Tab-separated table of C-alpha atoms in Angstrom:
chain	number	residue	atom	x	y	z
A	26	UNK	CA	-20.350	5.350	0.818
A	27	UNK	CA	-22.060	7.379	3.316
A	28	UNK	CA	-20.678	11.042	4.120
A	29	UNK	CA	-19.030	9.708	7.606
A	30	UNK	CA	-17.596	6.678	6.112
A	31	UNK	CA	-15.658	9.455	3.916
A	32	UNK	CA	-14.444	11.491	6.605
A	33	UNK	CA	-13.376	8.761	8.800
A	34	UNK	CA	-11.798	7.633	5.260
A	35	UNK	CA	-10.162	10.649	5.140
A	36	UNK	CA	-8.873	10.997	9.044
A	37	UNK	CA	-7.584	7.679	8.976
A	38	UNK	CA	-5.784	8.326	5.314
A	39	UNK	CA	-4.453	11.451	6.948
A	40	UNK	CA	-2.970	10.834	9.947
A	41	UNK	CA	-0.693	8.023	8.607
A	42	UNK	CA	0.115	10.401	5.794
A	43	UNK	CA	0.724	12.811	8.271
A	44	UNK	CA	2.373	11.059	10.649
A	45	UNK	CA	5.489	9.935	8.149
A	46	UNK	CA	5.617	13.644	7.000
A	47	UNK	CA	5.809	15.087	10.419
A	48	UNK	CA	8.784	11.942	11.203
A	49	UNK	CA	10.694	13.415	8.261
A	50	UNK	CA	9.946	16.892	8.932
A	51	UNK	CA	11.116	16.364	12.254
A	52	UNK	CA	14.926	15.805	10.665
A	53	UNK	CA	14.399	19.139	8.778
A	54	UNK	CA	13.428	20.868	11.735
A	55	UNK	CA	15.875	19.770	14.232
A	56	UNK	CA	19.037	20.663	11.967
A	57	UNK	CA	17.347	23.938	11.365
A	58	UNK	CA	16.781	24.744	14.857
A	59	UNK	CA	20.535	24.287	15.807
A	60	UNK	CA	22.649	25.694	12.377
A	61	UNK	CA	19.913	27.652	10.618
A	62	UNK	CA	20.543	24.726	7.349
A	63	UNK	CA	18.099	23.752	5.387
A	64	UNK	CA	19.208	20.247	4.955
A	65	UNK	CA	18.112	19.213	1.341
A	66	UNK	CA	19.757	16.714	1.041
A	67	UNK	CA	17.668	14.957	4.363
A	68	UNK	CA	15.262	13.096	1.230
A	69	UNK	CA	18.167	11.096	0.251
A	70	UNK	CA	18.971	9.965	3.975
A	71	UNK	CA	14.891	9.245	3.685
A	72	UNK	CA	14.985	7.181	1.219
A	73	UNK	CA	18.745	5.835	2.094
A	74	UNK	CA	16.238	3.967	5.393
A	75	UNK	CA	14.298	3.128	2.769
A	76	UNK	CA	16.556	1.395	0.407
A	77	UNK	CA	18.423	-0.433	3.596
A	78	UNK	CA	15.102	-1.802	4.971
A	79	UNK	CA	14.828	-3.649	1.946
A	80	UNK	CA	18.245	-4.700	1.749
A	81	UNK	CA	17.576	-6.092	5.536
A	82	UNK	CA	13.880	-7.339	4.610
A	83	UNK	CA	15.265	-9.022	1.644
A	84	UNK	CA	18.519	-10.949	3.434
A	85	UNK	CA	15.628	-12.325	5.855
A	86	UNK	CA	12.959	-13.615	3.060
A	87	UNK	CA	13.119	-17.002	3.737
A	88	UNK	CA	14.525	-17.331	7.122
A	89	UNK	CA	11.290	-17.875	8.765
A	90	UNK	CA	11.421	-15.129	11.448
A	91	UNK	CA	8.100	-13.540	12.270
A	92	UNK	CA	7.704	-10.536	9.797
A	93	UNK	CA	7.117	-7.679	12.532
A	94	UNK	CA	10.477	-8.542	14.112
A	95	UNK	CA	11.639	-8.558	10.401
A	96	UNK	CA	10.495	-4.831	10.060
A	97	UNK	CA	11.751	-4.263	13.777
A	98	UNK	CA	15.649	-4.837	12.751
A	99	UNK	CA	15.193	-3.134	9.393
A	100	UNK	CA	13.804	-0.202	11.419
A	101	UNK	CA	17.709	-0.432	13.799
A	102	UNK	CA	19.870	-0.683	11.000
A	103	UNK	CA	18.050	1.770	9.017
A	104	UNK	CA	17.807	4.483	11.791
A	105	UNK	CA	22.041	3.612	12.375
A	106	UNK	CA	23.014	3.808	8.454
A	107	UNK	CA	20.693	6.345	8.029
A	108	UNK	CA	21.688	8.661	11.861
A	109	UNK	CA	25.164	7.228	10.619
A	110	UNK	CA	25.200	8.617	6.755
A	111	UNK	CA	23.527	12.167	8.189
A	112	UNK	CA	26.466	12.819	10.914
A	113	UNK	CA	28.998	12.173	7.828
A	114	UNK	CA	27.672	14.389	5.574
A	115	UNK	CA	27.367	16.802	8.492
A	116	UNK	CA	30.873	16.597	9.442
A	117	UNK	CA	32.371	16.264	5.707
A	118	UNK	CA	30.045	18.816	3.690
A	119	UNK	CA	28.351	20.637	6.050
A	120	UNK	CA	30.989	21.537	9.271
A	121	UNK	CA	33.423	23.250	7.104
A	122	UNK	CA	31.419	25.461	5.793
A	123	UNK	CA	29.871	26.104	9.221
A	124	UNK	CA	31.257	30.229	9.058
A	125	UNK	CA	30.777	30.827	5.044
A	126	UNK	CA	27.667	32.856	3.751
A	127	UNK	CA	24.208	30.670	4.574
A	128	UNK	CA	24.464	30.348	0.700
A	129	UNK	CA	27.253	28.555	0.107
A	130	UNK	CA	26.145	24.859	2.901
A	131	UNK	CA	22.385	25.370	0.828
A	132	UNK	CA	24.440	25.083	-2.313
A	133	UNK	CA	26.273	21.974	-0.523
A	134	UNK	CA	23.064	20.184	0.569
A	135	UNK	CA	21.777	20.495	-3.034
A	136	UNK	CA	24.768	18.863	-4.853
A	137	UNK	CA	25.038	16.187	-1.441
A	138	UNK	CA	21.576	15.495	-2.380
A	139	UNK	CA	21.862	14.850	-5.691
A	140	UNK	CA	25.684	12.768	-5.082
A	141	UNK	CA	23.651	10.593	-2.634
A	142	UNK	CA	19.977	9.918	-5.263
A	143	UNK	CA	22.755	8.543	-7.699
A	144	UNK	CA	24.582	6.613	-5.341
A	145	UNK	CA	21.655	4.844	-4.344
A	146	UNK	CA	21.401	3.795	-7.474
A	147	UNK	CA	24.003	0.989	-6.969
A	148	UNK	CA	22.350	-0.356	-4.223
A	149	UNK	CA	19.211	-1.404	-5.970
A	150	UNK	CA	20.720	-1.900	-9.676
A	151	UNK	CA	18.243	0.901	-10.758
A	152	UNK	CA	19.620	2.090	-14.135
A	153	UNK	CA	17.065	4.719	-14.581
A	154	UNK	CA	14.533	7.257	-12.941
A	155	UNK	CA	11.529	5.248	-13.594
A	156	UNK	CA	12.053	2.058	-12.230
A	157	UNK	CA	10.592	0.657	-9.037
A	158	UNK	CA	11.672	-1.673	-6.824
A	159	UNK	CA	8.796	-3.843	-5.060
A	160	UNK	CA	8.939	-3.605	-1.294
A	161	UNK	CA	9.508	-7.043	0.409
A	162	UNK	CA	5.531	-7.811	1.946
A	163	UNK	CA	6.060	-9.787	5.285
A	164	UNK	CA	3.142	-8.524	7.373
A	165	UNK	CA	0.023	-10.193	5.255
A	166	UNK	CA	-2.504	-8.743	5.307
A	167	UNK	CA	-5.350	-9.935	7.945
A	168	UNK	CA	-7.365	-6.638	8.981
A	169	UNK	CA	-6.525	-5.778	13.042
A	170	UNK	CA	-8.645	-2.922	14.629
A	171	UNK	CA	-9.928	-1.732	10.982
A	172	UNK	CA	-6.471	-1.117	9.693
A	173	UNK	CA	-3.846	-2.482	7.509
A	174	UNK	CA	-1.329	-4.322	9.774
A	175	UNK	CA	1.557	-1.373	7.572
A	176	UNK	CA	-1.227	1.416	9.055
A	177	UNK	CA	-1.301	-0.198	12.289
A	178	UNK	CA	2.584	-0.160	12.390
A	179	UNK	CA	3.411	3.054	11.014
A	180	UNK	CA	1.128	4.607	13.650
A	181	UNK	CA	2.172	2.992	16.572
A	182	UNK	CA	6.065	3.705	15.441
A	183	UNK	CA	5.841	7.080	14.143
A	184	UNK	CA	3.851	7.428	17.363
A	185	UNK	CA	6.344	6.422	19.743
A	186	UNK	CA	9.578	8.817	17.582
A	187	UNK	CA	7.161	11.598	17.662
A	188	UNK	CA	6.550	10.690	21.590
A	189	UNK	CA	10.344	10.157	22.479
A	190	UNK	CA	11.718	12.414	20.454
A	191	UNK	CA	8.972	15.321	22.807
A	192	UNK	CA	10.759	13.742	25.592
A	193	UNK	CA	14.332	13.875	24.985
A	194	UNK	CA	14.298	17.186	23.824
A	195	UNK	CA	12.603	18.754	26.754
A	196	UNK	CA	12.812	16.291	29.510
A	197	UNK	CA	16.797	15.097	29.877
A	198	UNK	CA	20.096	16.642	30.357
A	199	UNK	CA	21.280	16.060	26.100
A	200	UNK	CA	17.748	17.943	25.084
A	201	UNK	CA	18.468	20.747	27.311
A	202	UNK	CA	22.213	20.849	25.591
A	203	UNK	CA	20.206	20.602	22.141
A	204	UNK	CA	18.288	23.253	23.384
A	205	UNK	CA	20.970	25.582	24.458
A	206	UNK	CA	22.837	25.156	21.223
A	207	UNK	CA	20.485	25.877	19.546
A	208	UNK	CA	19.442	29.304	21.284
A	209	UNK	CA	22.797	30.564	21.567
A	210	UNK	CA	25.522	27.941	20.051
A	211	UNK	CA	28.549	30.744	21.246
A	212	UNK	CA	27.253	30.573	24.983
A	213	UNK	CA	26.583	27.360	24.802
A	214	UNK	CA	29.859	26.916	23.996
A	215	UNK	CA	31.416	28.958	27.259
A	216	UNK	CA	29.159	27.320	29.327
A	217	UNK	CA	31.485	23.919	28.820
A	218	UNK	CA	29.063	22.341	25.970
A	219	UNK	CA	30.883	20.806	23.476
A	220	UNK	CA	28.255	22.000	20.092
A	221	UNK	CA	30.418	20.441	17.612
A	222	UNK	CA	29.269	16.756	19.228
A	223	UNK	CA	25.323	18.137	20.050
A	224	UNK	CA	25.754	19.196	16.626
A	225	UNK	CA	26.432	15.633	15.370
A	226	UNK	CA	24.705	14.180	17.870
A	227	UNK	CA	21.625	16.310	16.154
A	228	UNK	CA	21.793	15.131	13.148
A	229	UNK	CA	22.031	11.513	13.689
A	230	UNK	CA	18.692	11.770	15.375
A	231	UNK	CA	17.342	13.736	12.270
A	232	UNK	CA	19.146	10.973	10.062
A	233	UNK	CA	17.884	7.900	12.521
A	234	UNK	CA	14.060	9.481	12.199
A	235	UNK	CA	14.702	10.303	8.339
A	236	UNK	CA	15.821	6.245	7.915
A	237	UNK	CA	12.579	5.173	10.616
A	238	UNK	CA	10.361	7.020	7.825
A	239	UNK	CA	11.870	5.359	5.208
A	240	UNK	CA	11.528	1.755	6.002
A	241	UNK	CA	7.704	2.676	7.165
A	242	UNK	CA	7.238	4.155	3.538
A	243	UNK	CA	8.503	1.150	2.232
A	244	UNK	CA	6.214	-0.945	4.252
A	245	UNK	CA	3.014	1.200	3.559
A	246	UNK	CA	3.315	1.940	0.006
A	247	UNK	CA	5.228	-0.684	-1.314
A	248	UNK	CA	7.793	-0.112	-3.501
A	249	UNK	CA	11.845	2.043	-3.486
A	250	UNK	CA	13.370	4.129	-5.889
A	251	UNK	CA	16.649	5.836	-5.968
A	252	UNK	CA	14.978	9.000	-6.154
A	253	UNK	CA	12.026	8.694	-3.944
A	254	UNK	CA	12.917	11.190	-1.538
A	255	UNK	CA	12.350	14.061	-3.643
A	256	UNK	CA	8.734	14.423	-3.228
A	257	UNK	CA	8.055	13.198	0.294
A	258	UNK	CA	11.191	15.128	1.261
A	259	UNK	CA	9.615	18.367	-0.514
A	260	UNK	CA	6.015	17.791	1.284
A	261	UNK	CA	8.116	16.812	5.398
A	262	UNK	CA	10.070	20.373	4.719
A	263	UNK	CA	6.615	21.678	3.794
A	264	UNK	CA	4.933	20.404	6.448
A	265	UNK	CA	7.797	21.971	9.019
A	266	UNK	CA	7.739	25.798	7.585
A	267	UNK	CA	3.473	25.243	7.428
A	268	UNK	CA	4.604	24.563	11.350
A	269	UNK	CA	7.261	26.362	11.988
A	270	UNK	CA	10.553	25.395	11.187
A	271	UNK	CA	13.040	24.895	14.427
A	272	UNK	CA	9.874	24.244	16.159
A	273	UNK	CA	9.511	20.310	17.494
A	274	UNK	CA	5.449	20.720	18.147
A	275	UNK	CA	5.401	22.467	15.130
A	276	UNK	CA	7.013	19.869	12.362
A	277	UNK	CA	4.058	17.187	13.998
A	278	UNK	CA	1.559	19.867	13.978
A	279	UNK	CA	2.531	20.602	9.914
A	280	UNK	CA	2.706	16.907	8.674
A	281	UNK	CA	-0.328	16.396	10.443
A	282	UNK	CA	-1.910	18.995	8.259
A	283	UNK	CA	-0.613	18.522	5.238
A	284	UNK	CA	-1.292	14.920	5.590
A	285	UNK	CA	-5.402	15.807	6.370
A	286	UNK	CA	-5.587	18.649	3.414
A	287	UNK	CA	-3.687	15.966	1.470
A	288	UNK	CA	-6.188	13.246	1.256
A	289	UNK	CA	-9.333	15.567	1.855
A	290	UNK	CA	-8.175	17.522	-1.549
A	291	UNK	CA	-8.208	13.689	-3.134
A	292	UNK	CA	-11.549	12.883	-2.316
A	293	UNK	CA	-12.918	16.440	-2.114
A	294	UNK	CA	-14.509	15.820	-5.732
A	295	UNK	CA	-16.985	13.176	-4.159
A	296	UNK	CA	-18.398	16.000	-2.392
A	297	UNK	CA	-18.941	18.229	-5.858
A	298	UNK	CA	-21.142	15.742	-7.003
A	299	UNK	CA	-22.944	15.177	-4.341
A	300	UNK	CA	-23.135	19.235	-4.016
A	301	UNK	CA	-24.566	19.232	-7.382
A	302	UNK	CA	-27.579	16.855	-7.073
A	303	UNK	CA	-29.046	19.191	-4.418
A	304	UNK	CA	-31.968	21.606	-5.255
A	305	UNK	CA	-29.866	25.267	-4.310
A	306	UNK	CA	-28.539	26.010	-7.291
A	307	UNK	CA	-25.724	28.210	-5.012
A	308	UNK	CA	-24.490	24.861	-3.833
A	309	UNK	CA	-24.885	23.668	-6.918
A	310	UNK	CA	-22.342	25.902	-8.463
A	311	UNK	CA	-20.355	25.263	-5.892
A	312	UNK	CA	-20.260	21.528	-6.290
A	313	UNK	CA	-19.690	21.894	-10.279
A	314	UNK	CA	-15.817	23.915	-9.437
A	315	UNK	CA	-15.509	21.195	-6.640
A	316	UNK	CA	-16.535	17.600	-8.790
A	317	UNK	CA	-13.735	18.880	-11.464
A	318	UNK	CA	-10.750	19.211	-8.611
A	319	UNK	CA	-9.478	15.269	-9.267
A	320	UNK	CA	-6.821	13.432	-7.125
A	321	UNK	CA	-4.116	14.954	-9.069
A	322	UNK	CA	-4.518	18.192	-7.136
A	323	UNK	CA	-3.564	16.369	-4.174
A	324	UNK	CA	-0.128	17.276	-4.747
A	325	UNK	CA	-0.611	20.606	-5.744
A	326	UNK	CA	-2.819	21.667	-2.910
A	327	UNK	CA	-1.066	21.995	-0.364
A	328	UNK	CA	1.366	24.276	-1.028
A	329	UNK	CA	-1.290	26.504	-2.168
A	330	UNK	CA	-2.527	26.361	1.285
A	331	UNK	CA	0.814	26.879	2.927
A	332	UNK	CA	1.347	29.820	0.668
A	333	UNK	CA	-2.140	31.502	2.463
A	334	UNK	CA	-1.109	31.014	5.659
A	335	UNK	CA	2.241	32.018	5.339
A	336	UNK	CA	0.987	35.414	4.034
A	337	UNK	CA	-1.025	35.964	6.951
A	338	UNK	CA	1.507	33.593	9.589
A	339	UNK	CA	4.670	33.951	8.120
A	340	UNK	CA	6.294	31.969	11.162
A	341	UNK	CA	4.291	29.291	10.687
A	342	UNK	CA	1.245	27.691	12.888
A	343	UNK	CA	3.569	27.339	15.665
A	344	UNK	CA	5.984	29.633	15.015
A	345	UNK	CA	5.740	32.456	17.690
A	346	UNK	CA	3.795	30.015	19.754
A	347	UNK	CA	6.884	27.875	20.172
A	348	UNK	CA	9.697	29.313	22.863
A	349	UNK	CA	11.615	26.206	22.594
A	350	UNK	CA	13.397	25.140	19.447
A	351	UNK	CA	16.097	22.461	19.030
């Protein structure tokens, strides 16, 4: 494989990493932006889309219905059970706690997240950590435009959240009432704006992106687990403090990233060795550290990169950039 053929490799690999992160980090972000929460427990909602796209994928096996409009109504009901399931635990975990120390709701999203990974468990008669559930395939798997049909889906949908999510929040009458909430929720609040609904309202968008992500994991990677949220959930909040957190731009901007460092630290070790056939023995050396970095550092990467440029951009990429958070 020639040196292009790699990077395109890893472009392609990275954007539709990137483009699920920055979908989930988008549900992070947007909570953060109007109550200051770090919503752990957004994973489980993740992987709550997840878990009902299958359900939905599964009651439709055999009923002969084209597979993309298959995906299309798991997609619905898993962005309304999953919008649905965030605006409870917003309004029974999370609202009356709203004026206790920022402590005590991180404490709450914590234990919601780990009430919610076992309850999940029910739904797919998982009995322990380990097991996988294989993903219902329905759209074969005939090459269109160089890409998986899943990679041709995931980037079209993820592109058109990302897209309409840009345009509700800063082109219509309910983003600028995100908006203002989330500047100044007291003002807001005297200016006639009822926060406790944009609040809600908030975080069944999050929820409704969280369960979109979901059923596209599903779809690309091919198999569920009660507890599958945890790491993708871990890399999306990531991917919105390498960003920004609160900052819309920003979350896309971050899973973007992390999705591109993600798969170029995978394959980086191709390069080593074809470092250390060359004649300098500088590069050489250089290639011998990079051959012995294997795909396992993928994971690990990352964060060690986030950690740099949070030392020297604590706000993240977009951070200071960004005047408008929701």
């Amino acid at each position: 494989m020639s040196d292009l053929q790699i990077w395109i490799s890893i472009f392609r690999d990275g954007l539709i990493l990137g483009v699920i992160y920055a979908v989930i980090a988008l549900g992070y972000t947007m909570v953060y932006g109007v109550l200051q929460l770090i919503n752990f427990a957004h994973s489980e909602v993740f992987a709550t889309g997840a878990i009902v796209g299958y359900e939905v994928l599964i009651l439709f096996k055999d009923s002969g219905i084209n597979g993309y409009v298959q995906v299309g109504i798991a997609l619905l009901v898993a962005m309304l059970i999953s919008g649905g399931l965030n605006v409870l635990i917003e309004r029974l975990a999370y609202r009356p706690l709203r004026n206790a120390p920022k402590l005590v709701p991180l404490i709450t999203a914590i234990g919601v997240s780990f009430l919610l990974q076992d309850t999940l468990r029910m739904f797919l008669n998982v009995k322990e950590q380990t097991d996988k559930v294989p993903y219902p395939t329905v759209l074969g798997s005939d090459m269109i435009l160089g890409l998986q049909p899943a990679d041709l889906l995931l980037i079209i949908v993820g592109g058109v959240m990302l897209v309409g999510l840009n345009f509700l929040v800063n082109r219509t009458k309910l983003g600028t009432a995100i908006r203002a909430v989330a500047q100044d929720g007291q003002t807001a609040r005297l200016m006639g704006i009822n926060t406790n609904n944009i609040i809600a309202l908030t975080f069944f968008i999050g929820g409704a992106l969280g369960g979109v992500a979901g059923v596209l994991w599903g779809v690309k990677f091919g198999q569920v687990d009660a507890y599958m949220g945890t790491a993708p959930g871990l890399k999306a909040f990531t991917a919105a403090v390498l960003g920004g957190i609160g900052s819309v731009p920003g979350a896309v901007v971050g899973g973007l990233v992390l999705g591109f460092l993600e798969n170029l630290i995978a394959t980086i070790s191709i390069f080593g060795v074809k470092m250390t056939l060359t004649d300098n023995s500088f590069i050489q050396g250089i290639g011998s550290v990079l051959q012995n970095i294997n795909i396992q550092w993928k994971d690990v990467g990352p964060f060690m990169v986030l950690i740099i440029i949070l030392i020297f951009k604590p706000a993240g990429l977009l951070g200071k950039a960004t005047t408008e958070k929701v």
